[in-house]
Short mmCIF file of C-alpha atoms in Angstrom, two decimals:
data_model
loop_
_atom_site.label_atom_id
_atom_site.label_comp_id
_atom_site.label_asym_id
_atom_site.label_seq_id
_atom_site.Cartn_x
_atom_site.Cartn_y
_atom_site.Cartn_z
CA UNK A 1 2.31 33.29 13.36
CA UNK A 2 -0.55 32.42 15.68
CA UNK A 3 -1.21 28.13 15.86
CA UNK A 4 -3.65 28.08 13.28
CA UNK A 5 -1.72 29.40 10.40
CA UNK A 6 1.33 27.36 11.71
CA UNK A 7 -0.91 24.32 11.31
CA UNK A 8 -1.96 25.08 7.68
CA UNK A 9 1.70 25.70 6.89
CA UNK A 10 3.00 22.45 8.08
CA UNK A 11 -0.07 20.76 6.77
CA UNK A 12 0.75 22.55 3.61
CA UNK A 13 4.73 21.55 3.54
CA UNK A 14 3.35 17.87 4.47
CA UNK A 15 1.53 17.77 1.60
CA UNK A 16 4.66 19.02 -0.60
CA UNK A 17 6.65 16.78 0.64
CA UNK A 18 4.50 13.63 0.16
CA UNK A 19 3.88 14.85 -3.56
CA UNK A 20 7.67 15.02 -4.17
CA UNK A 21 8.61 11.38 -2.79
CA UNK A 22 6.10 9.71 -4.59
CA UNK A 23 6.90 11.45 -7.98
CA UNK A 24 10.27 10.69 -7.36
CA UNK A 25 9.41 7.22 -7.12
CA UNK A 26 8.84 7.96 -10.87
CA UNK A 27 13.04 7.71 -11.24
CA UNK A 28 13.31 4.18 -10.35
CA UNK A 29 9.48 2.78 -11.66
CA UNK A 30 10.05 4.19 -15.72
CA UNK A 31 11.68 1.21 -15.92
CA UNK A 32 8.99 -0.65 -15.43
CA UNK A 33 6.69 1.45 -17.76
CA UNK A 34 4.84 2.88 -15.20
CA UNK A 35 5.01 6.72 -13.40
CA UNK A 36 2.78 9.31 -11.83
CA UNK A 37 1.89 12.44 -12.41
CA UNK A 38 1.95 15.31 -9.71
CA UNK A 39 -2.35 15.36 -10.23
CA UNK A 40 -1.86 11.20 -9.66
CA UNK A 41 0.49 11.80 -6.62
CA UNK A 42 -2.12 14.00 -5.26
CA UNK A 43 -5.09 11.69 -5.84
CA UNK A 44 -3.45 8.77 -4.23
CA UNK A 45 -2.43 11.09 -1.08
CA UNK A 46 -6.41 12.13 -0.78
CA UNK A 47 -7.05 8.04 -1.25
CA UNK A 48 -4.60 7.63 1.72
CA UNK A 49 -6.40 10.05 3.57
CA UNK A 50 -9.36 8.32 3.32
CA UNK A 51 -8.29 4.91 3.89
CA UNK A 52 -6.66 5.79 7.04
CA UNK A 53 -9.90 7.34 8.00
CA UNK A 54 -11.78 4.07 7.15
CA UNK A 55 -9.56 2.09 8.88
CA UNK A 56 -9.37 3.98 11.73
CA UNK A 57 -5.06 4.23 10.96
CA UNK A 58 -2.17 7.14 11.21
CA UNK A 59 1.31 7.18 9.78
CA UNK A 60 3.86 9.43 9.53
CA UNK A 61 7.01 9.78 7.50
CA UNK A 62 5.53 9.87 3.85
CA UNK A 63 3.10 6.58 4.92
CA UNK A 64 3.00 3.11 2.84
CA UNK A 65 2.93 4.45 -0.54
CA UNK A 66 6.62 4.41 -1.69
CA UNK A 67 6.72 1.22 0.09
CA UNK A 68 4.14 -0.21 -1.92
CA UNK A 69 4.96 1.76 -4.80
CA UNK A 70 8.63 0.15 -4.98
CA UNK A 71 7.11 -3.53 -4.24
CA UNK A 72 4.69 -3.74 -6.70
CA UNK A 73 6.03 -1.49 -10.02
CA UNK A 74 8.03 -4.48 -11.22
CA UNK A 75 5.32 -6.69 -11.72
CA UNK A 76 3.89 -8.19 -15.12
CA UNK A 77 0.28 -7.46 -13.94
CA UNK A 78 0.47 -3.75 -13.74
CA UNK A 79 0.95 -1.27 -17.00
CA UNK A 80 0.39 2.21 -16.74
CA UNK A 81 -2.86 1.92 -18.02
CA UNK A 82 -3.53 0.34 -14.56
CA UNK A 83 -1.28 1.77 -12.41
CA UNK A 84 -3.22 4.26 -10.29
CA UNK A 85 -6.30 1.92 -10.03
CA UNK A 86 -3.66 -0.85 -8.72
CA UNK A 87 -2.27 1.38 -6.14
CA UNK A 88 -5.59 2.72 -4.50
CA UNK A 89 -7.03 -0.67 -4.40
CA UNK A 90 -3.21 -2.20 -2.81
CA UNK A 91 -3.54 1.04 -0.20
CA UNK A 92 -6.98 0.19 0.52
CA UNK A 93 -6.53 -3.69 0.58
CA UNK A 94 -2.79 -3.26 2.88
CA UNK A 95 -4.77 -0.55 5.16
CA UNK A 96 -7.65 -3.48 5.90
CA UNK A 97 -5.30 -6.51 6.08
CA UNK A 98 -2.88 -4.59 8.53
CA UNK A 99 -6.11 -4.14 11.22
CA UNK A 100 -7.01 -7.54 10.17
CA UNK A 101 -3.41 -9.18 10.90
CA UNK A 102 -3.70 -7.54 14.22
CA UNK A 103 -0.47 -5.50 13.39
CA UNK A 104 1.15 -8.73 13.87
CA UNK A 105 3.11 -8.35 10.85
CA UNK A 106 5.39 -5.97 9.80
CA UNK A 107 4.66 -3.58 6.98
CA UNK A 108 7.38 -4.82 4.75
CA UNK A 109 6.00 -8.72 5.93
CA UNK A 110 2.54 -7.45 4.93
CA UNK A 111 3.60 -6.12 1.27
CA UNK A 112 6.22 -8.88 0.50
CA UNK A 113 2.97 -11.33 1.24
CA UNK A 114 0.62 -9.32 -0.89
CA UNK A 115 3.33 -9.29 -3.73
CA UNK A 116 4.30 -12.98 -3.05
CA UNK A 117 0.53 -14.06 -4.14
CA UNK A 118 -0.44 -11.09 -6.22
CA UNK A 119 1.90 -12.64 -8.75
CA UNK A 120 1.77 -16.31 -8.24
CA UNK A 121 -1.80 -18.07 -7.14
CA UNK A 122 -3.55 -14.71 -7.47
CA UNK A 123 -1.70 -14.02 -11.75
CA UNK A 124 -2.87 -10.38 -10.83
CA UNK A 125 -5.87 -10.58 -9.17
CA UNK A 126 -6.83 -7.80 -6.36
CA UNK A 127 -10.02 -9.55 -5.65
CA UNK A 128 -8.27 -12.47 -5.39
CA UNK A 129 -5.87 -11.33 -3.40
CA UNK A 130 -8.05 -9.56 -0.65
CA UNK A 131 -10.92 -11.42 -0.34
CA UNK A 132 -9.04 -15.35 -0.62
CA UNK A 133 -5.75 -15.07 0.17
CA UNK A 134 -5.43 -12.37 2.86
CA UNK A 135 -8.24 -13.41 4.36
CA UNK A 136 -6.74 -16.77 4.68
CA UNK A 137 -3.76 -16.07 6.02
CA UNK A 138 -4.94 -13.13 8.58
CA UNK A 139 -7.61 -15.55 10.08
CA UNK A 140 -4.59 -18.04 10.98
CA UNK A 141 -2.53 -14.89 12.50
CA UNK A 142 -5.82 -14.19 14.38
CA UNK A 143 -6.05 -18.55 15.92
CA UNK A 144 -2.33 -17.66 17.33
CA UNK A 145 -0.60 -19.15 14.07
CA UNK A 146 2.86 -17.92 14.43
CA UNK A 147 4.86 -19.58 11.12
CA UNK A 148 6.83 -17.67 8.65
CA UNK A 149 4.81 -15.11 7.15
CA UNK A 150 5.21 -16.17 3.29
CA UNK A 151 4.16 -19.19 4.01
CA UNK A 152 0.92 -20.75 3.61
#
């Protein structure tokens, strides 16, 4: 197998993989009313792609998604009606606020905020969310503000 078509075949098995965790998620968020297709799984996986492009970001191990996936499914604001809309605007949103925090916050810090006022001041708002309250808070990480990280 020369290194290009060893490339393409762990690209491909990459890809596999990815697909399977996050409709696997779909065992612990039917619950909650919500699940993903395989064609959803894939869509938010090219959405990754390109917010980690935009923000200039890598990951490895399967990325943010069944973190954000498993933090958010439970909440009163998102139906399946919304779901995948919800989760390509969180990706995008945690993908900006993590460059904007300065990476001074963890990632499960970064989605436990983002939950914490999704729900509460925000009552479901992603515009809301990213443009008041993240902002907010990241500027004070950026002044040197070192406090707990739920707190405002």
């Amino acid at each position: 197998m020369n290194d290009s078509s060893l490339t393409s075949y762990l690209l491909n098995a990459d890809i596999k993989n990815s697909l399977a965790a996050l409709v696997s998620c779909n065992q612990y968020t039917n619950q909650f009313g919500v699940s993903l297709t395989e064609e959803d799984a894939a869509q938010l996986l090219e959405c990754r792609k390109e917010s980690l492009t935009e923000f200039g970001r890598i990951e490895f191990e399967g990325g943010i998604l069944p973190k954000l996936i498993f933090e958010f499914c439970d909440s009163p604001y998102i139906y399946q009606d919304n779901y995948m809309d919800t989760l390509i605007t969180l990706q995008s949103i945690f993908y900006l606020y993590k460059n904007e925090s300065l990476d001074e916050l963890s990632d499960d810090e970064l989605l436990h905020y983002m939950k914490i006022h999704f729900e509460g001041e925000c009552q479901g708002s992603l515009e809301y969310l990213e443009d008041t309250c993240l902002n907010n808070f990241c500027r004070k990480i950026r002044e040197g503000w070192r406090g707990e990280f739920d707190e405002e």
